[in-house]
CSV table of C-alpha atoms in Angstrom, one decimal:
chain,number,residue,atom,x,y,z
R,65,UNK,CA,18.4,-53.6,7.7
R,66,UNK,CA,17.0,-54.9,4.4
R,67,UNK,CA,18.5,-55.3,1.0
R,68,UNK,CA,15.2,-54.8,-0.7
R,69,UNK,CA,15.4,-52.7,-3.8
R,70,UNK,CA,13.7,-49.4,-3.8
R,71,UNK,CA,12.6,-47.2,-6.7
R,72,UNK,CA,11.3,-43.7,-7.1
R,73,UNK,CA,7.8,-43.1,-6.0
R,74,UNK,CA,5.6,-43.6,-9.1
R,75,UNK,CA,3.7,-40.7,-10.6
R,76,UNK,CA,0.0,-41.0,-11.3
R,77,UNK,CA,-1.2,-40.8,-14.9
R,78,UNK,CA,-1.1,-37.4,-16.5
R,79,UNK,CA,-4.3,-35.4,-15.8
R,80,UNK,CA,-4.9,-37.0,-12.4
R,81,UNK,CA,-6.0,-34.3,-10.0
R,82,UNK,CA,-3.9,-33.6,-6.9
R,83,UNK,CA,-4.7,-35.4,-3.7
R,84,UNK,CA,-6.4,-32.4,-2.3
R,85,UNK,CA,-8.9,-32.4,-5.2
R,86,UNK,CA,-9.3,-36.2,-5.0
R,87,UNK,CA,-10.1,-35.9,-1.3
R,88,UNK,CA,-12.6,-33.1,-2.0
R,89,UNK,CA,-14.4,-35.4,-4.4
R,90,UNK,CA,-14.3,-38.2,-1.9
R,91,UNK,CA,-15.8,-36.0,0.7
R,92,UNK,CA,-18.6,-35.1,-1.7
R,93,UNK,CA,-19.4,-38.7,-2.4
R,94,UNK,CA,-19.5,-39.5,1.3
R,95,UNK,CA,-21.1,-36.3,2.5
R,96,UNK,CA,-24.4,-37.9,3.5
R,97,UNK,CA,-22.6,-40.8,5.1
R,98,UNK,CA,-20.5,-38.3,7.2
R,99,UNK,CA,-23.6,-36.5,8.3
R,100,UNK,CA,-25.4,-39.7,9.3
R,101,UNK,CA,-22.3,-41.0,11.1
R,102,UNK,CA,-22.0,-37.8,13.1
R,103,UNK,CA,-25.6,-37.8,14.0
R,104,UNK,CA,-25.5,-41.5,15.1
R,105,UNK,CA,-22.3,-40.9,17.1
R,106,UNK,CA,-23.9,-38.0,18.9
R,107,UNK,CA,-27.4,-39.5,19.3
R,108,UNK,CA,-28.4,-40.5,22.9
R,109,UNK,CA,-30.4,-43.5,21.4
R,110,UNK,CA,-28.4,-46.5,20.3
R,111,UNK,CA,-28.6,-47.4,16.6
R,112,UNK,CA,-29.3,-51.0,17.3
R,113,UNK,CA,-27.4,-54.1,18.4
R,114,UNK,CA,-24.8,-56.0,16.5
R,115,UNK,CA,-21.9,-55.0,14.2
R,116,UNK,CA,-24.0,-55.4,11.1
R,117,UNK,CA,-27.3,-54.1,12.4
R,118,UNK,CA,-29.1,-51.2,10.7
R,119,UNK,CA,-30.4,-48.2,12.5
R,120,UNK,CA,-33.0,-49.0,15.1
R,121,UNK,CA,-36.6,-49.0,14.1
R,122,UNK,CA,-37.4,-45.3,14.5
R,123,UNK,CA,-33.9,-43.9,14.1
R,124,UNK,CA,-34.1,-43.3,10.3
R,125,UNK,CA,-37.2,-41.2,10.8
R,126,UNK,CA,-35.5,-39.1,13.5
R,127,UNK,CA,-32.3,-38.8,11.6
R,128,UNK,CA,-34.2,-37.8,8.4
R,129,UNK,CA,-36.0,-35.0,10.3
R,130,UNK,CA,-32.8,-33.8,11.9
R,131,UNK,CA,-30.7,-34.0,8.8
R,132,UNK,CA,-33.4,-33.0,6.3
R,133,UNK,CA,-32.9,-36.3,4.3
R,134,UNK,CA,-35.3,-39.0,3.4
R,135,UNK,CA,-35.3,-42.2,5.5
R,136,UNK,CA,-33.9,-44.1,2.4
R,137,UNK,CA,-31.0,-41.6,2.2
R,138,UNK,CA,-30.4,-42.1,5.9
R,139,UNK,CA,-30.2,-45.9,5.6
R,140,UNK,CA,-27.9,-45.6,2.5
R,141,UNK,CA,-25.7,-43.1,4.4
R,142,UNK,CA,-25.6,-45.4,7.4
R,143,UNK,CA,-24.5,-48.4,5.3
R,144,UNK,CA,-21.8,-46.3,3.6
R,145,UNK,CA,-20.6,-44.9,6.8
R,146,UNK,CA,-20.0,-48.4,8.2
R,147,UNK,CA,-18.3,-49.6,5.0
R,148,UNK,CA,-16.0,-46.6,4.9
R,149,UNK,CA,-15.0,-46.9,8.5
R,150,UNK,CA,-16.7,-43.7,9.6
R,151,UNK,CA,-18.8,-45.3,12.3
R,152,UNK,CA,-18.3,-48.4,14.4
R,153,UNK,CA,-20.9,-50.3,16.4
R,154,UNK,CA,-19.9,-51.6,19.8
R,155,UNK,CA,-22.8,-53.6,21.3
R,156,UNK,CA,-25.7,-51.1,21.4
R,157,UNK,CA,-23.5,-48.0,21.0
R,158,UNK,CA,-22.4,-46.2,17.8
R,159,UNK,CA,-18.9,-44.6,18.0
R,160,UNK,CA,-17.2,-42.4,15.5
R,161,UNK,CA,-14.4,-44.3,13.7
R,162,UNK,CA,-10.9,-42.8,13.5
R,163,UNK,CA,-11.6,-41.7,9.9
R,164,UNK,CA,-14.5,-39.6,11.0
R,165,UNK,CA,-12.5,-38.0,13.7
R,166,UNK,CA,-9.8,-37.1,11.1
R,167,UNK,CA,-12.3,-36.3,8.3
R,168,UNK,CA,-11.9,-32.5,8.1
R,169,UNK,CA,-8.1,-32.4,8.4
R,170,UNK,CA,-6.6,-35.6,6.9
R,171,UNK,CA,-6.9,-36.1,3.2
R,172,UNK,CA,-5.2,-39.5,3.4
R,173,UNK,CA,-7.9,-40.7,5.9
R,174,UNK,CA,-10.6,-39.4,3.5
R,175,UNK,CA,-9.1,-41.2,0.5
R,176,UNK,CA,-8.6,-44.4,2.5
R,177,UNK,CA,-12.2,-44.2,3.6
R,178,UNK,CA,-13.4,-43.8,0.0
R,179,UNK,CA,-11.2,-46.7,-1.2
R,180,UNK,CA,-12.8,-48.9,1.5
R,181,UNK,CA,-16.2,-48.0,0.1
R,182,UNK,CA,-14.9,-48.5,-3.5
R,183,UNK,CA,-13.7,-52.0,-2.5
R,184,UNK,CA,-17.2,-52.7,-1.0
R,185,UNK,CA,-19.2,-51.6,-4.1
R,186,UNK,CA,-20.9,-55.0,-4.3
R,187,UNK,CA,-22.4,-54.5,-0.8
R,188,UNK,CA,-23.5,-50.9,-1.6
R,189,UNK,CA,-25.7,-52.0,-4.5
R,190,UNK,CA,-27.7,-55.1,-4.0
R,191,UNK,CA,-27.3,-57.9,-6.6
R,192,UNK,CA,-30.2,-58.7,-8.9
R,193,UNK,CA,-32.7,-61.2,-7.4
R,194,UNK,CA,-32.9,-64.7,-8.7
R,195,UNK,CA,-29.2,-65.0,-9.5
R,196,UNK,CA,-27.2,-67.7,-7.7
R,197,UNK,CA,-24.4,-66.5,-5.4
R,198,UNK,CA,-21.7,-68.3,-7.4
R,199,UNK,CA,-22.5,-66.3,-10.5
R,200,UNK,CA,-22.5,-63.1,-8.5
R,201,UNK,CA,-19.1,-64.0,-6.9
R,202,UNK,CA,-17.6,-64.7,-10.4
R,203,UNK,CA,-18.8,-61.3,-11.6
R,204,UNK,CA,-17.2,-59.5,-8.6
R,205,UNK,CA,-14.0,-61.4,-9.2
R,206,UNK,CA,-14.0,-60.4,-12.9
R,207,UNK,CA,-14.7,-56.7,-12.3
R,208,UNK,CA,-11.0,-55.7,-11.7
R,209,UNK,CA,-10.4,-56.7,-15.4
R,210,UNK,CA,-13.2,-54.4,-16.5
R,211,UNK,CA,-11.8,-51.6,-14.4
R,212,UNK,CA,-8.4,-52.1,-15.8
R,213,UNK,CA,-9.7,-51.7,-19.3
R,214,UNK,CA,-11.5,-48.5,-18.3
R,215,UNK,CA,-8.4,-47.1,-16.7
R,216,UNK,CA,-6.1,-48.0,-19.7
R,217,UNK,CA,-8.6,-46.5,-22.2
R,218,UNK,CA,-8.5,-43.1,-20.4
R,219,UNK,CA,-12.0,-42.3,-21.6
R,220,UNK,CA,-15.4,-43.7,-22.4
R,221,UNK,CA,-15.6,-47.4,-23.2
R,222,UNK,CA,-18.6,-49.0,-25.0
R,223,UNK,CA,-20.6,-51.3,-22.9
R,224,UNK,CA,-20.4,-54.2,-25.5
R,225,UNK,CA,-16.6,-54.1,-25.1
R,226,UNK,CA,-16.9,-54.3,-21.3
R,227,UNK,CA,-19.5,-57.1,-21.7
R,228,UNK,CA,-17.1,-59.1,-23.9
R,229,UNK,CA,-14.3,-58.7,-21.4
R,230,UNK,CA,-16.5,-59.7,-18.5
R,231,UNK,CA,-17.6,-62.8,-20.3
R,232,UNK,CA,-14.1,-63.8,-21.2
R,233,UNK,CA,-12.9,-63.4,-17.6
R,234,UNK,CA,-15.8,-65.3,-16.2
R,235,UNK,CA,-15.0,-68.2,-18.6
R,236,UNK,CA,-11.4,-68.1,-17.6
R,237,UNK,CA,-12.3,-68.3,-13.9
R,238,UNK,CA,-14.6,-71.3,-14.5
R,239,UNK,CA,-11.9,-73.0,-16.6
R,240,UNK,CA,-9.3,-72.5,-13.8
R,241,UNK,CA,-11.7,-74.1,-11.2
R,242,UNK,CA,-12.5,-77.1,-13.4
R,243,UNK,CA,-9.1,-78.7,-13.3
R,244,UNK,CA,-10.3,-82.4,-13.1
R,245,UNK,CA,-12.3,-83.5,-16.1
R,246,UNK,CA,-15.3,-85.7,-15.7
R,247,UNK,CA,-14.2,-89.4,-16.0
R,248,UNK,CA,-16.2,-92.4,-17.2
R,249,UNK,CA,-19.1,-93.1,-14.9
R,250,UNK,CA,-18.9,-89.8,-13.1
R,251,UNK,CA,-22.1,-87.8,-12.7
R,252,UNK,CA,-22.4,-84.7,-14.8
R,253,UNK,CA,-25.1,-83.2,-12.5
R,254,UNK,CA,-22.6,-80.8,-10.9
R,255,UNK,CA,-21.4,-79.6,-14.3
R,256,UNK,CA,-24.9,-79.1,-15.8
R,257,UNK,CA,-26.8,-76.0,-14.8
R,258,UNK,CA,-30.0,-76.9,-13.0
R,259,UNK,CA,-33.1,-75.8,-14.9
R,260,UNK,CA,-34.7,-72.6,-13.8
R,261,UNK,CA,-37.6,-72.8,-11.5
R,262,UNK,CA,-40.8,-72.7,-13.4
R,263,UNK,CA,-41.9,-69.7,-11.3
R,264,UNK,CA,-39.0,-67.6,-12.5
R,265,UNK,CA,-39.5,-68.5,-16.2
R,266,UNK,CA,-36.9,-69.9,-18.6
R,267,UNK,CA,-33.3,-70.0,-17.6
R,268,UNK,CA,-31.2,-67.1,-18.8
R,269,UNK,CA,-28.5,-67.6,-21.4
R,270,UNK,CA,-24.9,-67.0,-20.4
R,271,UNK,CA,-24.9,-63.8,-22.4
R,272,UNK,CA,-28.1,-62.5,-20.8
R,273,UNK,CA,-26.8,-63.4,-17.3
R,274,UNK,CA,-23.4,-61.6,-18.0
R,275,UNK,CA,-25.2,-58.5,-19.3
R,276,UNK,CA,-27.4,-58.4,-16.2
R,277,UNK,CA,-24.4,-58.7,-13.9
R,278,UNK,CA,-22.4,-56.1,-15.9
R,279,UNK,CA,-25.3,-53.6,-15.5
R,280,UNK,CA,-25.4,-54.3,-11.8
R,281,UNK,CA,-21.6,-53.9,-11.4
R,282,UNK,CA,-21.5,-50.7,-13.4
R,283,UNK,CA,-24.4,-49.3,-11.4
R,284,UNK,CA,-22.7,-50.3,-8.2
R,285,UNK,CA,-19.4,-48.7,-9.2
R,286,UNK,CA,-21.3,-45.5,-10.2
R,287,UNK,CA,-23.1,-45.5,-6.9
R,288,UNK,CA,-19.8,-45.2,-5.0
R,289,UNK,CA,-18.5,-42.5,-7.4
R,290,UNK,CA,-16.0,-44.6,-9.3
R,291,UNK,CA,-17.5,-44.2,-12.8
R,292,UNK,CA,-20.2,-42.4,-14.7
R,293,UNK,CA,-22.6,-44.0,-17.1
R,294,UNK,CA,-23.7,-42.6,-20.4
R,295,UNK,CA,-25.7,-43.8,-23.4
R,296,UNK,CA,-24.1,-47.2,-24.0
R,297,UNK,CA,-20.7,-46.4,-22.4
R,298,UNK,CA,-19.0,-46.0,-19.1
R,299,UNK,CA,-16.1,-43.7,-18.0
R,300,UNK,CA,-14.0,-43.7,-14.8
R,301,UNK,CA,-14.3,-40.7,-12.6
R,302,UNK,CA,-11.0,-39.1,-11.5
R,303,UNK,CA,-11.4,-40.9,-8.2
R,304,UNK,CA,-12.0,-44.2,-9.9
R,305,UNK,CA,-9.1,-43.7,-12.3
R,306,UNK,CA,-6.8,-42.9,-9.4
R,307,UNK,CA,-7.9,-45.9,-7.3
R,308,UNK,CA,-7.5,-48.4,-10.2
R,309,UNK,CA,-4.1,-46.9,-11.0
R,310,UNK,CA,-3.0,-47.3,-7.3
R,311,UNK,CA,-4.0,-51.0,-7.3
R,312,UNK,CA,-2.3,-51.7,-10.6
R,313,UNK,CA,0.8,-50.0,-9.3
R,314,UNK,CA,0.8,-52.1,-6.2
R,315,UNK,CA,0.7,-55.2,-8.4
R,316,UNK,CA,3.6,-53.9,-10.5
R,317,UNK,CA,5.6,-53.3,-7.3
R,318,UNK,CA,5.0,-56.8,-6.1
R,319,UNK,CA,5.9,-58.3,-9.5
R,320,UNK,CA,9.3,-56.5,-9.2
R,321,UNK,CA,10.0,-57.8,-5.7
R,322,UNK,CA,12.7,-60.4,-5.4
R,323,UNK,CA,10.5,-62.9,-3.6
R,324,UNK,CA,7.6,-62.5,-6.1
R,325,UNK,CA,5.2,-62.5,-3.2
R,326,UNK,CA,2.2,-61.6,-5.4
R,327,UNK,CA,2.2,-65.2,-6.8
R,328,UNK,CA,2.5,-66.9,-3.4
R,329,UNK,CA,-0.1,-68.4,-1.1
R,330,UNK,CA,-0.7,-66.4,2.1
R,331,UNK,CA,1.5,-68.7,4.1
R,332,UNK,CA,4.5,-68.4,1.7
R,333,UNK,CA,4.0,-64.7,1.3
R,334,UNK,CA,4.0,-64.2,5.1
R,335,UNK,CA,7.2,-66.3,5.5
R,336,UNK,CA,8.8,-64.2,2.7
R,337,UNK,CA,8.0,-61.1,4.7
R,338,UNK,CA,9.1,-62.4,8.0
R,339,UNK,CA,12.6,-60.9,8.0
R,340,UNK,CA,11.6,-57.6,6.4
R,341,UNK,CA,11.3,-54.5,8.5
R,342,UNK,CA,7.7,-53.2,9.2
R,343,UNK,CA,7.6,-50.7,6.3
R,344,UNK,CA,8.7,-52.9,3.5
R,345,UNK,CA,6.6,-55.8,4.9
R,346,UNK,CA,3.5,-53.6,4.8
R,347,UNK,CA,4.3,-52.7,1.2
R,348,UNK,CA,4.4,-56.4,0.4
R,349,UNK,CA,1.1,-57.0,2.2
R,350,UNK,CA,-0.5,-54.2,0.2
R,351,UNK,CA,0.7,-55.6,-3.1
R,352,UNK,CA,-0.4,-59.1,-2.3
R,353,UNK,CA,-3.8,-57.9,-1.2
R,354,UNK,CA,-4.2,-55.7,-4.3
R,355,UNK,CA,-4.0,-58.8,-6.5
R,356,UNK,CA,-7.0,-60.5,-4.7
R,357,UNK,CA,-10.5,-59.7,-3.7
R,358,UNK,CA,-10.8,-58.5,-0.1
R,359,UNK,CA,-13.0,-61.4,0.9
R,360,UNK,CA,-10.7,-64.2,-0.4
R,361,UNK,CA,-7.6,-62.5,0.9
R,362,UNK,CA,-9.0,-62.1,4.4
R,363,UNK,CA,-10.3,-65.7,4.4
R,364,UNK,CA,-6.9,-67.0,3.3
R,365,UNK,CA,-5.1,-65.0,6.0
R,366,UNK,CA,-7.4,-66.3,8.8
R,367,UNK,CA,-7.0,-69.8,7.6
R,368,UNK,CA,-3.2,-69.4,8.0
R,369,UNK,CA,-3.7,-67.9,11.4
R,370,UNK,CA,-5.6,-71.0,12.5
R,371,UNK,CA,-2.6,-73.2,11.7
R,372,UNK,CA,0.1,-74.4,14.1
R,373,UNK,CA,2.8,-71.9,13.2
R,374,UNK,CA,2.6,-69.1,15.7
R,375,UNK,CA,4.8,-66.8,13.7
R,376,UNK,CA,2.4,-67.0,10.7
R,377,UNK,CA,-0.5,-66.3,13.1
R,378,UNK,CA,1.0,-63.0,14.2
R,379,UNK,CA,2.1,-62.0,10.7
R,380,UNK,CA,-1.4,-62.8,9.4
R,381,UNK,CA,-2.9,-60.3,11.7
R,382,UNK,CA,-0.2,-57.8,10.7
R,383,UNK,CA,-1.4,-58.2,7.1
R,384,UNK,CA,-5.0,-57.8,8.3
R,385,UNK,CA,-4.1,-54.5,9.8
R,386,UNK,CA,-3.2,-53.4,6.2
R,387,UNK,CA,-6.7,-54.5,5.1
R,388,UNK,CA,-8.3,-52.3,7.7
R,389,UNK,CA,-12.1,-51.8,7.9
R,390,UNK,CA,-13.2,-54.4,5.3
R,391,UNK,CA,-11.7,-57.1,7.5
R,392,UNK,CA,-13.5,-56.0,10.7
R,393,UNK,CA,-16.5,-58.4,10.5
R,394,UNK,CA,-14.3,-61.5,9.9
R,395,UNK,CA,-11.9,-60.5,12.6
R,396,UNK,CA,-14.7,-59.9,15.1
R,397,UNK,CA,-16.1,-63.3,14.2
R,398,UNK,CA,-13.0,-65.1,15.3
R,399,UNK,CA,-13.2,-63.7,18.9
R,400,UNK,CA,-14.9,-67.0,19.7
R,401,UNK,CA,-11.8,-69.0,18.7
R,402,UNK,CA,-9.5,-69.0,21.8
R,403,UNK,CA,-6.2,-69.3,19.8
R,404,UNK,CA,-7.1,-66.2,17.7
R,405,UNK,CA,-9.0,-64.2,20.3
R,406,UNK,CA,-6.0,-62.3,21.8
R,407,UNK,CA,-4.8,-61.3,18.3
R,408,UNK,CA,-8.3,-60.3,17.3
R,409,UNK,CA,-8.9,-58.2,20.4
R,410,UNK,CA,-5.6,-56.3,19.8
R,411,UNK,CA,-6.5,-55.8,16.1
R,412,UNK,CA,-9.9,-54.4,17.0
R,413,UNK,CA,-8.5,-52.2,19.7
R,414,UNK,CA,-6.0,-50.6,17.3
R,415,UNK,CA,-8.7,-50.4,14.6
R,416,UNK,CA,-10.9,-48.5,17.0
R,417,UNK,CA,-8.2,-45.9,17.5
R,418,UNK,CA,-6.4,-47.1,20.6
R,419,UNK,CA,-2.7,-46.5,20.8
R,420,UNK,CA,-0.8,-49.8,20.1
R,421,UNK,CA,1.1,-49.4,23.3
R,422,UNK,CA,-2.2,-49.3,25.3
R,423,UNK,CA,-4.0,-52.0,23.3
R,424,UNK,CA,-2.7,-54.8,25.6
R,425,UNK,CA,-5.1,-53.5,28.2
R,426,UNK,CA,-8.1,-55.1,26.4
R,427,UNK,CA,-6.7,-58.6,27.1
R,428,UNK,CA,-7.6,-60.5,30.2
R,429,UNK,CA,-4.7,-62.0,32.3
R,430,UNK,CA,-5.4,-65.4,30.8
R,431,UNK,CA,-5.5,-64.0,27.2
R,432,UNK,CA,-2.3,-62.1,27.7
R,433,UNK,CA,-0.6,-65.2,29.1
R,434,UNK,CA,-1.8,-67.3,26.1
R,435,UNK,CA,-0.4,-64.6,23.7
R,436,UNK,CA,2.9,-64.6,25.6
R,437,UNK,CA,3.3,-68.4,25.1
R,438,UNK,CA,2.2,-68.1,21.5
R,439,UNK,CA,4.8,-65.4,20.8
R,440,UNK,CA,7.4,-67.4,22.6
R,441,UNK,CA,6.6,-70.4,20.4
R,442,UNK,CA,7.1,-68.2,17.3
R,443,UNK,CA,10.5,-67.1,18.7
R,444,UNK,CA,11.5,-70.6,19.5
R,445,UNK,CA,10.6,-71.9,16.0
R,446,UNK,CA,11.9,-69.0,13.9
R,447,UNK,CA,14.0,-66.6,16.0
R,448,UNK,CA,17.2,-66.4,17.8
R,449,UNK,CA,16.8,-68.5,21.0
R,450,UNK,CA,18.4,-65.8,23.1
R,451,UNK,CA,15.3,-63.6,22.3
R,452,UNK,CA,13.3,-66.0,24.6
R,453,UNK,CA,15.2,-64.6,27.6
R,454,UNK,CA,14.3,-61.0,26.6
R,455,UNK,CA,10.7,-62.2,26.0
R,456,UNK,CA,10.4,-62.8,29.7
R,457,UNK,CA,10.3,-59.0,30.3
R,458,UNK,CA,7.1,-58.7,28.3
R,459,UNK,CA,5.1,-61.0,30.6
R,460,UNK,CA,2.3,-59.3,32.5
R,461,UNK,CA,3.0,-61.3,35.7
R,462,UNK,CA,6.1,-59.4,36.8
R,463,UNK,CA,7.8,-62.4,38.4
R,464,UNK,CA,8.9,-65.7,36.9
R,465,UNK,CA,7.2,-67.9,39.5
R,466,UNK,CA,3.9,-66.1,38.9
R,467,UNK,CA,4.4,-66.5,35.1
R,468,UNK,CA,5.1,-70.2,35.4
R,469,UNK,CA,2.0,-70.7,37.5
R,470,UNK,CA,-0.2,-69.0,35.0
R,471,UNK,CA,1.5,-70.5,31.9
R,472,UNK,CA,0.9,-74.0,33.4
R,473,UNK,CA,-2.8,-73.2,33.8
R,474,UNK,CA,-3.4,-71.5,30.5
R,475,UNK,CA,-3.3,-74.8,28.5
R,476,UNK,CA,-1.4,-73.6,25.4
R,477,UNK,CA,-0.5,-76.7,23.3
R,478,UNK,CA,3.1,-75.4,22.9
R,479,UNK,CA,3.7,-74.8,26.6
R,480,UNK,CA,6.1,-77.6,27.2
R,481,UNK,CA,8.3,-76.8,24.1
R,482,UNK,CA,8.4,-73.1,25.0
R,483,UNK,CA,9.5,-73.8,28.6
R,484,UNK,CA,12.1,-76.4,27.6
R,485,UNK,CA,13.5,-73.9,25.1
R,486,UNK,CA,13.5,-71.1,27.7
R,487,UNK,CA,15.2,-73.3,30.2
R,488,UNK,CA,17.9,-74.1,27.7
R,489,UNK,CA,18.5,-70.5,26.8
R,490,UNK,CA,18.4,-68.8,30.3
R,491,UNK,CA,21.9,-68.2,31.8
R,492,UNK,CA,20.6,-68.3,35.4
R,493,UNK,CA,20.9,-72.0,36.5
R,494,UNK,CA,18.4,-71.7,39.3
R,495,UNK,CA,15.8,-70.0,37.1
R,496,UNK,CA,16.5,-72.5,34.3
R,497,UNK,CA,15.9,-75.4,36.8
R,498,UNK,CA,12.5,-73.9,37.9
R,499,UNK,CA,11.5,-73.5,34.3
R,500,UNK,CA,12.5,-77.1,33.5
R,501,UNK,CA,10.5,-78.3,36.5
R,502,UNK,CA,7.4,-76.4,35.3
R,503,UNK,CA,7.8,-78.0,31.8
R,504,UNK,CA,8.0,-81.5,33.4
R,505,UNK,CA,4.9,-80.8,35.5
R,506,UNK,CA,2.9,-79.7,32.4
R,507,UNK,CA,4.2,-82.7,30.5
R,508,UNK,CA,3.2,-85.2,33.2
R,509,UNK,CA,0.0,-83.3,34.2
R,510,UNK,CA,1.3,-82.7,37.7
R,511,UNK,CA,0.6,-79.6,39.9
């Protein structure tokens, strides 16, 4: 049970269309992406290797003919389908994502898919050439402030007002990151912008750069259906207005939570959620994520997962489940890291639509044993020690001798501590003795 306060479900702003209408609009935005995704999933020819690969060389032409679209429309639809979780690439095979399977019957799946695309607007519309990545990242981080102004204004907002806000937010971000002033004798090279390459002409002023980046951001948001552009002004669409309201509401919910998790680091936030039941914990994850860019939040969660605390490792992947599709490339990338591989495999199996109860089947025997030890370490560090005895039942080996043999071989750094704690907790003296012997053998390097 939890004592966390609850409040009535918030109502969207007056004039917001019902979810059925919002879903209809989202389906319209992603119509070409859905068609391309279904064509790719049904095509006998693979789209191309790798999770980020485009369609294979001749596939856009074949898809364009079949779907009566231009090759450029096919490529754009393919990118949107991937970003919205409509299609997934597994090696050389394209498979329909769970959202595509639910597309015609589940409005919530449609809206989640569109929000995933909305969150990835900066990938849909390529940034202007010749601008350093740091400046682009600052603009992306400042865009939520621009969207908040558009949402609060409930109508058209002049581009100069948006440009002024963007400039202010970028300046604040730079000030926040320059906490240590340059002292005597320190070089100012890092603080002074490098002169522009002579081939690209004179360096742009800060105002010109911000104007260029604002135009790019507004065009990118318009491309995903979040706003419309007029002569010198921008207006949120009903979809965009609803999405910004949802994210602002999540921030408000987090600000009202007793733990104040929105202000915490990932590690502190996860610890604050450790004793919540799954539903309230997911609410906290969503609120914490809503206050950050997806990329920075995923990176922070994976950094925590790489730490020594096994409880935080498991909770970090629970939070990544709330992130969903935008976290897939980063989760897939950690498959090469043995401590994270079992968690990543389970995450990907569930993301691809497997039942959580069956997801364990994707783990090898060694990976399942590693995960068993890691989970036992989390219980030993943070849980009731008696839970270790019950944790024995979850081992894939079926018998304690077989489990001990494989636990000794798997090489988990916490093996000794886990076995010692298990021996101390188990009521069967003979079994406890066998577990202590195994702990001693691991500790001394014996067989």
